[in-house]
């Protein structure tokens, strides 16, 4: 009987060791969740392109991290915070996702950030712009990678007001992102000596902007600021053109305009519009090389949101390799320690509040005559230093900065 006892104990010990090994392997296996918009208002600017951007970053890394294959999963949050947060919870608890990326829609992003903070898992936000992610609701596990409403409003509104356009009307989407962008735009305009003649909010994925545009026309504002995203931006600008707003002397300022939006509008409608962008596919040899591969899969060059997904995943994988683990605290520390080095990022670094501060570009949409090739849509007016586009840490409301 004694040999059997020893044999049974040995088998139990082996099983325990194997379970421990498998558990350790699972803990250090990189699984990336791309939480995005697959059918809604921002599908062209994110969606499938965001998934492919993450996949290209993984391929650049050789498809493996810590000696194991990297896995990518994707999901559609449908612009609903309840769906986004429940999907994030399932990914972390059941599917053992290491990091979530993208997350268009600021309300969804804030809900996901709450889950990630509870689970001590990283989220790299490429697509949401609300400043709350790195201000009042900041988290040691959240990094706002690509842009903020604060940055875009400062870049575009400052430039337009300086041209003498003092009286503004704001047309914004009625959710966290639009409200924050409207508030940031109003603050910049007023600080530059301008005034806000009125602000009106429209529902997400609106089809009829007539009543909103009539209010904007009646305000006699010089500038009508379009503070929304994706299909809503396209619809608002198209209908403004149909209303003859440009012919009446009023001008549009798009506070968030994607490359795919310009393509949908056409240069005849979008020409001469000022916008602020953190990146552009035609910036340098590196962005052009990446965009060629991306376009072959998606059908167009990357928007700056999709480029942000690529950049964030690339940096995350470098940090995992340097840390030698997928532990969120260790990887977050390495991400802040390592320089951000990719062709789409200009002088970028991660601050204590989780905000990536980066240089951006003030651009202007080209006229049809100026555009010399497909997707040749932007003329870069100047580079804006990142420090001009981020609030000072001394003014931060993030508990990580001022415990």
Short mmCIF file of C-alpha atoms in Angstrom, two decimals:
data_model
loop_
_atom_site.label_atom_id
_atom_site.label_comp_id
_atom_site.label_asym_id
_atom_site.label_seq_id
_atom_site.Cartn_x
_atom_site.Cartn_y
_atom_site.Cartn_z
CA UNK A 1 0.00 0.00 0.00
CA UNK A 2 2.86 2.37 0.79
CA UNK A 3 4.08 2.57 -2.84
CA UNK A 4 0.56 3.46 -3.92
CA UNK A 5 0.36 6.23 -1.35
CA UNK A 6 3.68 7.63 -2.52
CA UNK A 7 2.60 7.28 -6.15
CA UNK A 8 -0.72 9.06 -5.49
CA UNK A 9 1.03 11.86 -3.64
CA UNK A 10 3.50 12.23 -6.47
CA UNK A 11 0.73 12.40 -9.02
CA UNK A 12 -1.09 15.01 -6.95
CA UNK A 13 2.09 17.03 -6.65
CA UNK A 14 2.70 16.84 -10.41
CA UNK A 15 -0.87 17.89 -11.11
CA UNK A 16 -0.51 20.85 -8.75
CA UNK A 17 2.75 21.88 -10.36
CA UNK A 18 1.26 21.59 -13.84
CA UNK A 19 -1.77 23.65 -12.78
CA UNK A 20 0.53 26.29 -11.33
CA UNK A 21 2.56 26.36 -14.52
CA UNK A 22 -0.55 26.69 -16.67
CA UNK A 23 -1.91 29.39 -14.35
CA UNK A 24 1.35 31.35 -14.57
CA UNK A 25 1.39 30.95 -18.34
CA UNK A 26 -2.19 32.19 -18.62
CA UNK A 27 -1.39 35.14 -16.38
CA UNK A 28 1.47 36.19 -18.63
CA UNK A 29 -0.25 35.57 -21.94
CA UNK A 30 -1.09 38.81 -23.73
CA UNK A 31 -4.68 39.07 -24.85
CA UNK A 32 -5.77 42.38 -26.33
CA UNK A 33 -9.42 43.42 -26.39
CA UNK A 34 -10.38 46.01 -29.02
CA UNK A 35 -13.61 47.54 -27.71
CA UNK A 36 -14.95 49.65 -30.55
CA UNK A 37 -17.86 50.72 -32.75
CA UNK A 38 -18.67 48.17 -35.44
CA UNK A 39 -21.87 49.66 -36.85
CA UNK A 40 -22.55 53.07 -35.34
CA UNK A 41 -21.77 56.72 -35.87
CA UNK A 42 -17.94 56.33 -35.62
CA UNK A 43 -17.57 53.01 -37.44
CA UNK A 44 -15.49 54.43 -40.32
CA UNK A 45 -13.07 56.20 -37.98
CA UNK A 46 -12.68 53.22 -35.61
CA UNK A 47 -14.34 49.80 -36.06
CA UNK A 48 -12.62 47.26 -38.27
CA UNK A 49 -9.77 49.71 -38.82
CA UNK A 50 -9.02 49.81 -35.10
CA UNK A 51 -8.87 46.01 -35.00
CA UNK A 52 -6.52 45.91 -37.98
CA UNK A 53 -4.35 48.64 -36.45
CA UNK A 54 -3.94 46.52 -33.32
CA UNK A 55 -3.22 43.47 -35.46
CA UNK A 56 -0.50 45.31 -37.40
CA UNK A 57 1.18 46.33 -34.12
CA UNK A 58 1.10 42.70 -32.98
CA UNK A 59 2.58 41.54 -36.27
CA UNK A 60 5.38 44.09 -35.94
CA UNK A 61 6.17 42.55 -32.56
CA UNK A 62 6.49 39.12 -34.18
CA UNK A 63 3.09 37.91 -33.01
CA UNK A 64 4.42 36.86 -29.60
CA UNK A 65 5.01 38.37 -26.17
CA UNK A 66 6.89 36.68 -23.33
CA UNK A 67 7.32 33.64 -25.58
CA UNK A 68 3.61 33.10 -26.16
CA UNK A 69 1.28 33.98 -29.05
CA UNK A 70 -0.61 37.25 -28.68
CA UNK A 71 -4.37 37.00 -29.07
CA UNK A 72 -6.77 39.76 -30.20
CA UNK A 73 -10.49 39.80 -29.47
CA UNK A 74 -12.92 42.52 -30.49
CA UNK A 75 -16.37 43.70 -29.52
CA UNK A 76 -19.00 46.32 -30.34
CA UNK A 77 -20.19 48.42 -27.38
CA UNK A 78 -23.03 49.92 -29.47
CA UNK A 79 -22.40 53.31 -27.82
CA UNK A 80 -24.05 52.03 -24.64
CA UNK A 81 -22.16 52.30 -21.33
CA UNK A 82 -23.98 49.27 -19.89
CA UNK A 83 -22.94 47.07 -22.81
CA UNK A 84 -19.38 48.42 -22.81
CA UNK A 85 -18.86 47.92 -19.07
CA UNK A 86 -20.39 44.42 -19.01
CA UNK A 87 -18.24 43.40 -21.97
CA UNK A 88 -15.13 44.74 -20.25
CA UNK A 89 -16.02 42.87 -17.04
CA UNK A 90 -16.50 39.60 -18.94
CA UNK A 91 -13.27 40.07 -20.87
CA UNK A 92 -11.30 40.63 -17.67
CA UNK A 93 -13.00 37.97 -15.52
CA UNK A 94 -13.74 35.17 -17.98
CA UNK A 95 -11.65 35.70 -21.10
CA UNK A 96 -8.53 36.87 -19.24
CA UNK A 97 -7.98 39.90 -21.45
CA UNK A 98 -4.78 41.73 -20.47
CA UNK A 99 -5.57 45.17 -21.86
CA UNK A 100 -8.48 46.94 -23.58
CA UNK A 101 -7.87 49.49 -26.34
CA UNK A 102 -9.77 52.09 -28.43
CA UNK A 103 -13.25 52.63 -26.78
CA UNK A 104 -14.91 55.36 -28.89
CA UNK A 105 -17.67 57.24 -27.00
CA UNK A 106 -16.69 59.05 -23.82
CA UNK A 107 -19.63 57.83 -21.74
CA UNK A 108 -18.71 54.23 -22.54
CA UNK A 109 -15.04 54.96 -21.84
CA UNK A 110 -15.79 56.33 -18.37
CA UNK A 111 -17.86 53.24 -17.56
CA UNK A 112 -15.09 50.94 -18.80
CA UNK A 113 -12.47 52.89 -16.86
CA UNK A 114 -14.45 52.20 -13.67
CA UNK A 115 -14.43 48.45 -14.34
CA UNK A 116 -10.73 48.44 -15.26
CA UNK A 117 -9.83 50.31 -12.08
CA UNK A 118 -11.78 47.81 -9.99
CA UNK A 119 -10.09 44.87 -11.75
CA UNK A 120 -6.64 46.54 -11.86
CA UNK A 121 -6.42 46.10 -15.62
CA UNK A 122 -5.08 48.51 -18.22
CA UNK A 123 -7.17 50.44 -20.72
CA UNK A 124 -5.52 52.46 -23.51
CA UNK A 125 -8.04 55.01 -24.77
CA UNK A 126 -7.43 56.06 -28.36
CA UNK A 127 -10.87 57.32 -29.35
CA UNK A 128 -12.66 59.03 -26.42
CA UNK A 129 -11.84 62.69 -25.87
CA UNK A 130 -13.42 63.63 -22.55
CA UNK A 131 -10.95 65.17 -20.12
CA UNK A 132 -12.67 63.40 -17.20
CA UNK A 133 -10.63 60.29 -18.06
CA UNK A 134 -7.47 62.00 -16.89
CA UNK A 135 -8.98 64.62 -14.62
CA UNK A 136 -11.65 63.90 -11.98
CA UNK A 137 -12.09 60.23 -12.91
CA UNK A 138 -8.46 59.40 -13.65
CA UNK A 139 -7.13 55.93 -12.86
CA UNK A 140 -3.68 54.36 -12.45
CA UNK A 141 -4.83 51.85 -15.08
CA UNK A 142 -6.14 54.27 -17.71
CA UNK A 143 -4.05 56.06 -20.35
CA UNK A 144 -5.63 58.64 -22.66
CA UNK A 145 -3.50 58.08 -25.69
CA UNK A 146 -4.47 60.16 -28.69
CA UNK A 147 -6.30 63.42 -27.94
CA UNK A 148 -8.62 65.32 -25.59
CA UNK A 149 -11.44 67.77 -26.19
CA UNK A 150 -9.23 70.32 -24.44
CA UNK A 151 -6.43 69.84 -26.99
CA UNK A 152 -8.66 70.00 -30.06
CA UNK A 153 -10.56 73.05 -28.88
CA UNK A 154 -7.39 74.95 -28.00
CA UNK A 155 -5.78 74.09 -31.31
CA UNK A 156 -8.70 74.97 -33.59
CA UNK A 157 -10.60 77.67 -31.67
CA UNK A 158 -7.48 79.69 -30.89
CA UNK A 159 -6.50 79.75 -34.57
CA UNK A 160 -9.97 80.76 -35.79
CA UNK A 161 -10.50 83.48 -33.15
CA UNK A 162 -7.10 84.96 -33.98
CA UNK A 163 -8.37 85.51 -37.51
CA UNK A 164 -10.96 87.90 -36.10
CA UNK A 165 -13.90 85.48 -35.78
CA UNK A 166 -15.15 86.51 -32.34
CA UNK A 167 -18.83 85.51 -32.30
CA UNK A 168 -19.49 81.75 -32.08
CA UNK A 169 -22.45 79.36 -31.98
CA UNK A 170 -21.86 75.77 -30.85
CA UNK A 171 -23.74 72.75 -32.20
CA UNK A 172 -22.80 69.73 -30.07
CA UNK A 173 -23.83 66.11 -29.50
CA UNK A 174 -25.84 65.47 -26.34
CA UNK A 175 -23.56 63.11 -24.42
CA UNK A 176 -20.34 63.33 -22.37
CA UNK A 177 -17.98 63.90 -25.30
CA UNK A 178 -20.06 66.59 -27.02
CA UNK A 179 -20.80 68.44 -23.80
CA UNK A 180 -17.13 68.46 -22.82
CA UNK A 181 -16.03 69.58 -26.29
CA UNK A 182 -18.63 72.37 -26.26
CA UNK A 183 -17.50 73.52 -22.80
CA UNK A 184 -13.83 73.45 -23.76
CA UNK A 185 -14.49 75.31 -27.00
CA UNK A 186 -16.51 77.98 -25.21
CA UNK A 187 -13.75 78.46 -22.64
CA UNK A 188 -11.08 78.91 -25.33
CA UNK A 189 -13.21 81.34 -27.35
CA UNK A 190 -13.96 83.48 -24.29
CA UNK A 191 -10.34 83.43 -23.14
CA UNK A 192 -9.30 84.68 -26.58
CA UNK A 193 -11.73 87.59 -26.39
CA UNK A 194 -14.66 86.05 -28.24
CA UNK A 195 -18.26 85.37 -27.24
CA UNK A 196 -20.69 82.46 -27.43
CA UNK A 197 -23.97 83.49 -29.05
CA UNK A 198 -25.63 80.18 -28.22
CA UNK A 199 -25.19 76.44 -27.74
CA UNK A 200 -27.56 73.67 -28.80
CA UNK A 201 -27.30 69.90 -28.31
CA UNK A 202 -28.53 67.20 -30.66
CA UNK A 203 -29.12 63.48 -30.00
CA UNK A 204 -26.50 60.94 -31.01
CA UNK A 205 -26.84 59.67 -34.57
CA UNK A 206 -29.23 62.46 -35.57
CA UNK A 207 -30.63 62.53 -39.10
CA UNK A 208 -32.17 66.01 -39.23
CA UNK A 209 -30.16 69.06 -38.17
CA UNK A 210 -32.57 71.62 -39.68
CA UNK A 211 -33.87 73.13 -36.44
CA UNK A 212 -30.38 73.30 -34.93
CA UNK A 213 -28.91 74.97 -38.01
CA UNK A 214 -31.77 77.48 -38.13
CA UNK A 215 -30.92 78.49 -34.57
CA UNK A 216 -27.29 78.84 -35.57
CA UNK A 217 -28.19 81.02 -38.56
CA UNK A 218 -30.47 83.22 -36.46
CA UNK A 219 -27.69 83.81 -33.92
CA UNK A 220 -25.71 85.86 -36.48
CA UNK A 221 -22.56 84.10 -35.25
CA UNK A 222 -19.52 84.35 -37.49
CA UNK A 223 -18.51 80.78 -36.67
CA UNK A 224 -20.68 77.71 -36.16
CA UNK A 225 -18.63 75.16 -34.25
CA UNK A 226 -19.56 71.53 -34.98
CA UNK A 227 -18.76 69.63 -31.78
CA UNK A 228 -19.69 66.01 -32.51
CA UNK A 229 -18.20 62.99 -34.26
CA UNK A 230 -18.41 60.63 -37.21
CA UNK A 231 -21.71 60.42 -39.04
CA UNK A 232 -23.13 63.29 -37.02
CA UNK A 233 -20.31 65.56 -38.18
CA UNK A 234 -20.84 64.55 -41.80
CA UNK A 235 -24.60 65.08 -41.63
CA UNK A 236 -24.30 68.45 -39.90
CA UNK A 237 -21.76 69.82 -42.38
CA UNK A 238 -23.64 68.49 -45.41
CA UNK A 239 -26.92 70.00 -44.24
CA UNK A 240 -25.20 73.28 -43.40
CA UNK A 241 -23.98 73.40 -46.99
CA UNK A 242 -27.50 72.67 -48.25
CA UNK A 243 -28.80 75.52 -46.08
CA UNK A 244 -26.32 77.86 -47.75
CA UNK A 245 -24.65 78.77 -44.48
CA UNK A 246 -21.32 79.40 -46.18
CA UNK A 247 -22.92 81.61 -48.80
CA UNK A 248 -24.53 83.66 -46.03
CA UNK A 249 -21.16 84.61 -44.61
CA UNK A 250 -21.07 82.21 -41.67
CA UNK A 251 -18.20 79.72 -41.44
CA UNK A 252 -17.96 76.26 -39.96
CA UNK A 253 -15.29 75.06 -37.56
CA UNK A 254 -15.16 71.29 -37.12
CA UNK A 255 -13.89 70.57 -33.62
CA UNK A 256 -13.36 66.88 -34.39
CA UNK A 257 -13.01 65.93 -38.04
CA UNK A 258 -11.69 62.60 -39.30
CA UNK A 259 -9.97 61.84 -42.58
CA UNK A 260 -12.87 59.52 -43.43
CA UNK A 261 -15.33 62.37 -42.71
CA UNK A 262 -13.56 64.60 -45.23
CA UNK A 263 -13.68 61.75 -47.76
CA UNK A 264 -17.42 61.30 -47.24
CA UNK A 265 -18.06 65.04 -47.51
CA UNK A 266 -15.82 65.60 -50.54
CA UNK A 267 -13.36 68.45 -50.87
CA UNK A 268 -15.95 70.70 -52.52
CA UNK A 269 -17.89 70.78 -49.24
CA UNK A 270 -15.06 70.38 -46.70
CA UNK A 271 -12.40 72.59 -48.31
CA UNK A 272 -10.63 75.25 -46.23
CA UNK A 273 -11.94 73.89 -42.93
CA UNK A 274 -9.45 74.25 -40.08
CA UNK A 275 -8.90 71.30 -37.76
CA UNK A 276 -6.41 70.03 -35.21
CA UNK A 277 -4.97 66.54 -35.66
CA UNK A 278 -2.49 64.52 -33.57
CA UNK A 279 -1.34 62.62 -36.66
CA UNK A 280 -1.83 62.26 -40.40
CA UNK A 281 -1.03 59.36 -42.70
CA UNK A 282 1.26 61.51 -44.90
CA UNK A 283 3.45 62.90 -42.11
CA UNK A 284 6.69 61.03 -42.85
CA UNK A 285 8.13 57.88 -44.42
CA UNK A 286 7.14 55.77 -41.41
CA UNK A 287 3.49 56.85 -41.46
CA UNK A 288 3.31 56.35 -45.21
CA UNK A 289 4.76 52.83 -44.95
CA UNK A 290 2.30 51.84 -42.23
CA UNK A 291 -0.62 53.43 -44.06
CA UNK A 292 0.16 51.46 -47.22
CA UNK A 293 -0.20 48.20 -45.30
CA UNK A 294 -3.27 49.45 -43.46
CA UNK A 295 -5.02 50.66 -46.62
CA UNK A 296 -4.47 47.28 -48.28
CA UNK A 297 -6.60 45.71 -45.53
CA UNK A 298 -9.15 48.42 -44.74
CA UNK A 299 -9.48 50.36 -48.00
CA UNK A 300 -8.31 53.75 -46.75
CA UNK A 301 -5.42 55.25 -44.77
CA UNK A 302 -5.83 55.29 -40.97
CA UNK A 303 -7.72 57.99 -39.16
CA UNK A 304 -5.81 59.43 -36.23
CA UNK A 305 -7.96 57.29 -33.90
CA UNK A 306 -6.90 54.10 -35.70
CA UNK A 307 -3.29 55.27 -35.79
CA UNK A 308 -3.60 55.83 -32.04
CA UNK A 309 -4.64 52.21 -31.51
CA UNK A 310 -1.57 51.02 -33.42
CA UNK A 311 0.68 53.35 -31.46
CA UNK A 312 -0.78 52.40 -28.06
CA UNK A 313 -0.61 48.64 -28.69
CA UNK A 314 2.94 48.94 -30.01
CA UNK A 315 4.07 50.80 -26.88
CA UNK A 316 2.20 48.42 -24.59
CA UNK A 317 3.95 45.40 -26.12
CA UNK A 318 7.34 47.06 -25.70
CA UNK A 319 6.52 47.69 -22.05
CA UNK A 320 5.43 44.07 -21.51
CA UNK A 321 8.73 42.87 -22.99
CA UNK A 322 10.70 45.28 -20.78
CA UNK A 323 8.74 44.40 -17.63
CA UNK A 324 8.83 40.65 -18.32
CA UNK A 325 5.23 40.32 -17.20
CA UNK A 326 1.66 41.34 -18.02
CA UNK A 327 1.08 42.59 -14.47
CA UNK A 328 -0.77 45.87 -14.98
CA UNK A 329 1.14 47.89 -12.36
CA UNK A 330 4.52 46.79 -13.70
CA UNK A 331 3.54 47.38 -17.33
CA UNK A 332 2.02 50.80 -16.59
CA UNK A 333 5.25 51.83 -14.87
CA UNK A 334 7.29 50.72 -17.87
CA UNK A 335 4.96 52.50 -20.29
CA UNK A 336 5.57 55.76 -18.43
CA UNK A 337 9.29 55.10 -18.20
CA UNK A 338 9.95 54.14 -21.84
CA UNK A 339 9.98 56.81 -24.58
CA UNK A 340 7.02 56.66 -26.98
CA UNK A 341 8.67 55.87 -30.28
CA UNK A 342 6.48 55.45 -33.33
CA UNK A 343 6.08 57.43 -36.57
CA UNK A 344 2.67 58.84 -35.63
CA UNK A 345 3.74 60.31 -32.27
CA UNK A 346 5.44 63.70 -32.07
CA UNK A 347 7.36 64.38 -28.83
CA UNK A 348 4.93 62.26 -26.84
CA UNK A 349 5.16 61.16 -23.22
CA UNK A 350 2.79 59.84 -20.53
CA UNK A 351 2.16 62.07 -17.53
CA UNK A 352 1.34 61.05 -13.95
CA UNK A 353 -2.38 61.58 -14.64
CA UNK A 354 -2.34 59.09 -17.53
CA UNK A 355 -2.50 61.72 -20.26
CA UNK A 356 -0.24 61.35 -23.29
CA UNK A 357 1.01 64.85 -24.04
CA UNK A 358 2.02 65.17 -27.68
CA UNK A 359 2.65 67.79 -30.33
CA UNK A 360 -0.26 68.16 -32.74
CA UNK A 361 -0.82 69.88 -36.06
CA UNK A 362 -3.12 72.67 -37.11
CA UNK A 363 -4.27 71.60 -40.57
CA UNK A 364 -6.55 72.92 -43.27
CA UNK A 365 -8.57 70.82 -45.69
CA UNK A 366 -7.22 71.28 -49.22
CA UNK A 367 -9.24 72.57 -52.12
CA UNK A 368 -9.90 70.14 -55.00
CA UNK A 369 -7.19 71.91 -57.00
CA UNK A 370 -4.62 71.52 -54.21
CA UNK A 371 -5.18 67.79 -53.74
CA UNK A 372 -2.78 65.84 -55.96
CA UNK A 373 -3.56 62.21 -55.05
CA UNK A 374 -6.20 60.03 -53.40
CA UNK A 375 -6.55 60.89 -49.69
CA UNK A 376 -4.28 63.92 -50.11
CA UNK A 377 -6.64 66.06 -48.03
CA UNK A 378 -4.69 68.10 -45.48
CA UNK A 379 -2.30 71.00 -45.63
CA UNK A 380 -0.37 71.25 -42.38
CA UNK A 381 -0.33 74.90 -41.29
CA UNK A 382 1.90 74.54 -38.24
CA UNK A 383 2.92 72.23 -35.42
CA UNK A 384 1.46 73.03 -32.00
CA UNK A 385 3.66 72.09 -29.00
CA UNK A 386 2.05 69.56 -26.70
CA UNK A 387 2.45 71.75 -23.64
CA UNK A 388 0.08 74.28 -25.24
CA UNK A 389 -2.56 71.58 -25.63
CA UNK A 390 -2.60 70.09 -22.14
CA UNK A 391 -3.66 71.64 -18.85
CA UNK A 392 -0.78 72.17 -16.40
CA UNK A 393 -0.37 69.42 -13.82
CA UNK A 394 -0.57 72.13 -11.19
CA UNK A 395 -4.22 72.63 -12.25
CA UNK A 396 -4.99 68.91 -12.37
CA UNK A 397 -8.05 67.50 -10.63
CA UNK A 398 -6.65 63.98 -10.83
CA UNK A 399 -6.19 62.31 -7.41
CA UNK A 400 -3.04 60.62 -8.71
CA UNK A 401 -1.39 64.02 -9.06
CA UNK A 402 -2.69 65.56 -5.85
CA UNK A 403 -3.43 62.64 -3.48
#
